[in-house]
PDB file of C-alpha atoms in Angstrom:
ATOM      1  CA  UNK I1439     127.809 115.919  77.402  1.00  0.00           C
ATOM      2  CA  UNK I1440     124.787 117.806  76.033  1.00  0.00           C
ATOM      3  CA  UNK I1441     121.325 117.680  77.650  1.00  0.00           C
ATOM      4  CA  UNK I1442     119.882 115.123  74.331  1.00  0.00           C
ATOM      5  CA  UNK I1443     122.975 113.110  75.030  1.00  0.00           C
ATOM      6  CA  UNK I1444     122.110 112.884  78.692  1.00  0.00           C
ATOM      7  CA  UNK I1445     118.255 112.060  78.001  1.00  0.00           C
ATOM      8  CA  UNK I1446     119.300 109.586  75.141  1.00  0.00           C
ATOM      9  CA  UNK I1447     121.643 107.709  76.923  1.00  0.00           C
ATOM     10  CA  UNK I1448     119.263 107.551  79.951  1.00  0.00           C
ATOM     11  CA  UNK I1449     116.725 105.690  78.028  1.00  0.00           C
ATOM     12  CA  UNK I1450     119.183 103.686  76.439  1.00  0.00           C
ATOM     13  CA  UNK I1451     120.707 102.515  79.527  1.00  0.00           C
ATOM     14  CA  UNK I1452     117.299 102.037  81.137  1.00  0.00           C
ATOM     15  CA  UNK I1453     116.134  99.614  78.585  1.00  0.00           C
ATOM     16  CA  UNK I1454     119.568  97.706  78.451  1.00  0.00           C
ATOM     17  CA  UNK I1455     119.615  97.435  82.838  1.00  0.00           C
ATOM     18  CA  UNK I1456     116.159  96.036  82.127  1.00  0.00           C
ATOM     19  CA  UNK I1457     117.652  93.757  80.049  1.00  0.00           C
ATOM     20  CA  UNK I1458     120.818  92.967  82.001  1.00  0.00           C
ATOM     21  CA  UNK I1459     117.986  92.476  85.367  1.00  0.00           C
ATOM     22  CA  UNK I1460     115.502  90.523  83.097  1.00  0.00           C
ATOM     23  CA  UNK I1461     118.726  88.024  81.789  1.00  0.00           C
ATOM     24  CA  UNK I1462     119.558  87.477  86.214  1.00  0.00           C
ATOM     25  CA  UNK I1463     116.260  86.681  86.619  1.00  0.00           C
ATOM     26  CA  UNK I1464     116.305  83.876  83.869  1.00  0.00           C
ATOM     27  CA  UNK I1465     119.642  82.503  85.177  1.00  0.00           C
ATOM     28  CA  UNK I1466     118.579  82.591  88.351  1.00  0.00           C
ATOM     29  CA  UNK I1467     115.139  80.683  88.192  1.00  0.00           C
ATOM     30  CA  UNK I1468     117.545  78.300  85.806  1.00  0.00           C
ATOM     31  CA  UNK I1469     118.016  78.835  82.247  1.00  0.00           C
ATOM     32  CA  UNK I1470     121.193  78.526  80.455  1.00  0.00           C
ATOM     33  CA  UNK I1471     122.998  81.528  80.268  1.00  0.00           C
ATOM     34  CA  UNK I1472     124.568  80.246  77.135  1.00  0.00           C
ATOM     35  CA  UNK I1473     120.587  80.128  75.423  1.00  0.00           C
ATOM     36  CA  UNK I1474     119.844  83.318  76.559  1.00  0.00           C
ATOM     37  CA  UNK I1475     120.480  86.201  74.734  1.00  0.00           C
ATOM     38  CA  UNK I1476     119.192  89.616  76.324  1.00  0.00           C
ATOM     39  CA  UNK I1477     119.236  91.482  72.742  1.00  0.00           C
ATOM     40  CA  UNK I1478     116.129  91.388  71.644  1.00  0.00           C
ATOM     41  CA  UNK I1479     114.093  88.508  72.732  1.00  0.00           C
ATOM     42  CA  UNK I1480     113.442  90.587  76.309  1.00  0.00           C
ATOM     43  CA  UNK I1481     109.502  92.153  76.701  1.00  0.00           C
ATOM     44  CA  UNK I1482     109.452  95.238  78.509  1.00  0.00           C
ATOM     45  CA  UNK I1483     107.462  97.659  78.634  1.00  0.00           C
ATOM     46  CA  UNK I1484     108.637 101.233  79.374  1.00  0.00           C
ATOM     47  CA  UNK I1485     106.881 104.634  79.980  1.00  0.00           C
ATOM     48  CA  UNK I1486     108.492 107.156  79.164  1.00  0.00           C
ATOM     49  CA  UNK I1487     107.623 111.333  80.254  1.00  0.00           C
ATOM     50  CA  UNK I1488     108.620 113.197  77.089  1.00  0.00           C
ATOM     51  CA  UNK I1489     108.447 116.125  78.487  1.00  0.00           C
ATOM     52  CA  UNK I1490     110.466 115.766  81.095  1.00  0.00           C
ATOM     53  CA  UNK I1491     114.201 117.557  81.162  1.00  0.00           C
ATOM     54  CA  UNK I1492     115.048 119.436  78.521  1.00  0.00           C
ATOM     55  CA  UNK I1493     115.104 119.205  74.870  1.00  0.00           C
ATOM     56  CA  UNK I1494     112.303 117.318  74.905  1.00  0.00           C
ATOM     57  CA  UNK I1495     110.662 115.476  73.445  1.00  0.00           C
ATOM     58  CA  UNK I1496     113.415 115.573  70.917  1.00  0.00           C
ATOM     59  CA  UNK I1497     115.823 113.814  73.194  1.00  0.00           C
ATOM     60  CA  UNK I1498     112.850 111.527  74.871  1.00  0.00           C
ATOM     61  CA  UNK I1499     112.459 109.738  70.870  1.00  0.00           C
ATOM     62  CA  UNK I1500     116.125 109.647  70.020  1.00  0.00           C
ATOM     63  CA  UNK I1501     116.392 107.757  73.331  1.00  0.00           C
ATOM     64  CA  UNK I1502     113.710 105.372  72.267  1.00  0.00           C
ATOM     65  CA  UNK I1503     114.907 105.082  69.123  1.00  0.00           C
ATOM     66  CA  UNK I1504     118.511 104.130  70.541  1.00  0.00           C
ATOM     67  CA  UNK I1505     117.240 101.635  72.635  1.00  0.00           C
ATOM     68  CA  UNK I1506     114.788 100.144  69.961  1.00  0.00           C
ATOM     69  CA  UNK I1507     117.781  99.372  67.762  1.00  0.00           C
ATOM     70  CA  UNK I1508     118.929  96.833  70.477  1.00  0.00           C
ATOM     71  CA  UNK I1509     115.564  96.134  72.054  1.00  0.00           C
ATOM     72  CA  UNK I1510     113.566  95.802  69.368  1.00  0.00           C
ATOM     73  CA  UNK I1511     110.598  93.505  71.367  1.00  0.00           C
ATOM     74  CA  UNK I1512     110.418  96.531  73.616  1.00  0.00           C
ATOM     75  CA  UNK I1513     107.493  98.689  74.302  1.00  0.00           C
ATOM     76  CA  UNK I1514     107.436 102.300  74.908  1.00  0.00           C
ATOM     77  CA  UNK I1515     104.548 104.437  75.762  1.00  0.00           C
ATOM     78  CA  UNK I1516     105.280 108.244  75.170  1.00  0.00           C
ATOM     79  CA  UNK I1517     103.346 110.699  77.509  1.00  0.00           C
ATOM     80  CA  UNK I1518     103.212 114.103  75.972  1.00  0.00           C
ATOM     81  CA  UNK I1519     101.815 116.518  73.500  1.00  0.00           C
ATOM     82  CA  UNK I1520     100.349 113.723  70.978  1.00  0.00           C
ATOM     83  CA  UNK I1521     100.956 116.016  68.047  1.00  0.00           C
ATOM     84  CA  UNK I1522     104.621 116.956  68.747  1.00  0.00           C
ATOM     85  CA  UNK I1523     105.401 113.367  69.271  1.00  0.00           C
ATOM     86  CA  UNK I1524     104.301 112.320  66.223  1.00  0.00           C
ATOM     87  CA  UNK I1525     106.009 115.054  64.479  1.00  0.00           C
ATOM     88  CA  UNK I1526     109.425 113.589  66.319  1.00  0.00           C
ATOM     89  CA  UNK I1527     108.713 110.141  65.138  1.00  0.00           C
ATOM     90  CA  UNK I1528     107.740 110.522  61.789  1.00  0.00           C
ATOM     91  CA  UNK I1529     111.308 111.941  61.006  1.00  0.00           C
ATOM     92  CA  UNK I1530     112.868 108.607  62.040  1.00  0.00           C
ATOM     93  CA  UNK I1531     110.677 107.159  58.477  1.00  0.00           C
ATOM     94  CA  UNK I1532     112.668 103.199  59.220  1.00  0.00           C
ATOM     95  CA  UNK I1533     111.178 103.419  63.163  1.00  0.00           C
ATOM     96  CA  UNK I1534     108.967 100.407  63.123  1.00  0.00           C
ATOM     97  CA  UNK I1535     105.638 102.506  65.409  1.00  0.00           C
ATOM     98  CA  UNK I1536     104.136  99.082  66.102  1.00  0.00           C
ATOM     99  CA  UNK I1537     106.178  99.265  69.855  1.00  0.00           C
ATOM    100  CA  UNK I1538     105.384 102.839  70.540  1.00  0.00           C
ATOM    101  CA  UNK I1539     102.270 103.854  72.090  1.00  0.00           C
ATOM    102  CA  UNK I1540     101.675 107.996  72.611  1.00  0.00           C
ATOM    103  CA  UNK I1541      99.520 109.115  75.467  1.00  0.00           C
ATOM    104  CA  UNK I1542      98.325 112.306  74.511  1.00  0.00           C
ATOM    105  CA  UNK I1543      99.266 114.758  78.162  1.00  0.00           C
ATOM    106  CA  UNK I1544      99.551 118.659  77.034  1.00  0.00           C
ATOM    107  CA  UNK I1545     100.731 120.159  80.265  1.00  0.00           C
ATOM    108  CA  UNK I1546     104.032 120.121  81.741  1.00  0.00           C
ATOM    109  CA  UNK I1547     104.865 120.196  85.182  1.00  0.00           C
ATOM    110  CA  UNK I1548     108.786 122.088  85.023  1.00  0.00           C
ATOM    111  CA  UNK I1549     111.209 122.151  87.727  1.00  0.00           C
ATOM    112  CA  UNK I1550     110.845 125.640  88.970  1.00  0.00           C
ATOM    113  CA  UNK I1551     106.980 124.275  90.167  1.00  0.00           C
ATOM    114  CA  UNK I1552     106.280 123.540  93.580  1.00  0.00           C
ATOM    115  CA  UNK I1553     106.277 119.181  93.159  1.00  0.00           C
ATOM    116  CA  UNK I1554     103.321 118.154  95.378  1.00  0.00           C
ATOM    117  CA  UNK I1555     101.193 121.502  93.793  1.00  0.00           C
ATOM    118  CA  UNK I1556     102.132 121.026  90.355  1.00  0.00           C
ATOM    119  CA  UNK I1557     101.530 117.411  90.449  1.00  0.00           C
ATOM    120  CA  UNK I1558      97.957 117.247  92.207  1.00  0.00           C
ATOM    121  CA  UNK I1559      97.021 120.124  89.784  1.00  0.00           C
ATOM    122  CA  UNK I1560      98.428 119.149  86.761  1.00  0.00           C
ATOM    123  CA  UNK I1561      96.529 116.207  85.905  1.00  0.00           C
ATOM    124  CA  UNK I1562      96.688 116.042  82.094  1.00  0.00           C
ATOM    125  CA  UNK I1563     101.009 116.714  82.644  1.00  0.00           C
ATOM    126  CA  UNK I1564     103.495 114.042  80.640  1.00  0.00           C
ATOM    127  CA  UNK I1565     104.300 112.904  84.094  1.00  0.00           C
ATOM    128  CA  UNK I1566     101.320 112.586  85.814  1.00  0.00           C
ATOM    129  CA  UNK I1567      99.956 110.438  82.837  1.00  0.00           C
ATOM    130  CA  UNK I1568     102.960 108.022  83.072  1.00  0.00           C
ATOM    131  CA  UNK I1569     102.439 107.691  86.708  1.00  0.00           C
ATOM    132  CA  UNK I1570      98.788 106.476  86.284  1.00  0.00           C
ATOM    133  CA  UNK I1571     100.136 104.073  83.731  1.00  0.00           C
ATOM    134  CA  UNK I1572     102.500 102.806  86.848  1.00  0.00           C
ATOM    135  CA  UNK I1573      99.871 102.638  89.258  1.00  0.00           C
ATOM    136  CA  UNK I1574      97.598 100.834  87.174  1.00  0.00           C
ATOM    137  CA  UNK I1575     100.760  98.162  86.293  1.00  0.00           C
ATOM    138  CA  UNK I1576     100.277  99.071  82.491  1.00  0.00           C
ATOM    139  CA  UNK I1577     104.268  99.228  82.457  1.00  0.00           C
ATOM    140  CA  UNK I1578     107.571  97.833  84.193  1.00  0.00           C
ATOM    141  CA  UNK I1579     109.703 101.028  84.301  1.00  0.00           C
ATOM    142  CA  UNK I1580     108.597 105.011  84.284  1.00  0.00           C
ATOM    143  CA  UNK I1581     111.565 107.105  82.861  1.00  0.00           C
ATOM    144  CA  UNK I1582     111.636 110.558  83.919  1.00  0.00           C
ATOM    145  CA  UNK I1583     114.376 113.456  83.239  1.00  0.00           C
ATOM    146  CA  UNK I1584     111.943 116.191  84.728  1.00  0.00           C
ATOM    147  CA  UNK I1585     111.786 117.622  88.208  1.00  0.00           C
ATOM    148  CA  UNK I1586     113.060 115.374  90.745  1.00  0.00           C
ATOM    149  CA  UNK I1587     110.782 115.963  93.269  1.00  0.00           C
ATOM    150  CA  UNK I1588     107.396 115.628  91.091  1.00  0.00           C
ATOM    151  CA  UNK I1589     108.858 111.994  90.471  1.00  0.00           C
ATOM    152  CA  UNK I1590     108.862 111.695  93.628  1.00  0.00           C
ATOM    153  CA  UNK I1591     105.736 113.176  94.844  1.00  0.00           C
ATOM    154  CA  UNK I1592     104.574 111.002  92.116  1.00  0.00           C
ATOM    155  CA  UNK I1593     105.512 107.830  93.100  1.00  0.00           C
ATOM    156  CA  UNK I1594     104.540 108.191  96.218  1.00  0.00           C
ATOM    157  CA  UNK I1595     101.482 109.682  95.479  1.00  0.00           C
ATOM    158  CA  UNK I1596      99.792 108.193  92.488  1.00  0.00           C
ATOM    159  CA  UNK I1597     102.312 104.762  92.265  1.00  0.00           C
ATOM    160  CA  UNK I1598     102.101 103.918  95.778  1.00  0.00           C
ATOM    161  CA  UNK I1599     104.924 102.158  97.987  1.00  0.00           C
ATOM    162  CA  UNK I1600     105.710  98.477  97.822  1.00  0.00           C
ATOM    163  CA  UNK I1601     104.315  96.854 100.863  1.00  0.00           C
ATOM    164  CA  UNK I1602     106.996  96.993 103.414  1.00  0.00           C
ATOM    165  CA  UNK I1603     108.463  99.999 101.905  1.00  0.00           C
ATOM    166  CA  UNK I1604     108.281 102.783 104.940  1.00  0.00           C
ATOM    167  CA  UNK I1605     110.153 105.343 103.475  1.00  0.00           C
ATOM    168  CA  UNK I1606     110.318 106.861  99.335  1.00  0.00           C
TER     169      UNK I1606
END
């Protein structure tokens, strides 16, 4: 499988787990599973680090654009290079841009950085700006196919733990 394929189907299967979680939670608290139908009528709201992994932010938009065609009440907020984005989008001409959102982040933080050094000094990175989205609950989900450890460092140092949570 290549690396788009990888990032693609990432997103995908983000958005349709968030779906499968959000269609539980609706059983659960008592609606008919026979009314419900998780294509489509589910709002989510996803950030999603374009510039994280490789091929991006090629693979990052085909991704969304997968996931749109299922999802299409879905929200996704790119972080990245504003102008490369839009370059990516505009070649998908039927993408309906009224659920996209691009948060304009020029630097990169790559895998061969150090993770706690590249993300306090990287401030303007793809992945730093999607964490500050998290921490400030503008999102349900932060997708990520950069450098393990900066989403890590990340989360636990911009998101914050969970109350109760001891350990990332």
């Amino acid at each position: 499988m290549s690396t788009v394929n990888f990032v693609e189907t990432a997103i995908y299967s983000v958005v349709n787990g968030l779906a499968l979680l959000y269609n539980y939670k609706s059983v659960s608290r008592g609606a008919s599973r026979d009314t419900y139908n998780y294509q489509g009528d589910i709002s989510m709201k996803l950030v999603i680090d374009a510039y994280g992994g490789d091929n991006c932010p090629s693979a990052a938009v085909e991704g969304v654009v997968m996931a749109m065609k299922n999802h299409p009440n879905a929200e996704f907020i790119l972080t990245g290079d504003e102008h490369e984005l839009d370059k990516e989008l505009s070649k998908h001409v039927d993408l309906d841009r009224s659920h996209i959102t691009i948060v304009h982040a020029p630097e990169v933080i790559t895998c061969e950085e150090q993770p706690t050094v590249a993300v306090k000094r990287k401030k303007n990175s793809s992945l730093v700006a999607a964490m500050d989205i998290m921490a400030r609950h503008e999102a349900d989900c932060l997708v990520s196919a950069g450098s393990t450890g900066a989403v890590l460092t990340g989360a636990t140092l911009i998101v914050r733990r969970i109350p109760g949570v001891k350990r990332p």
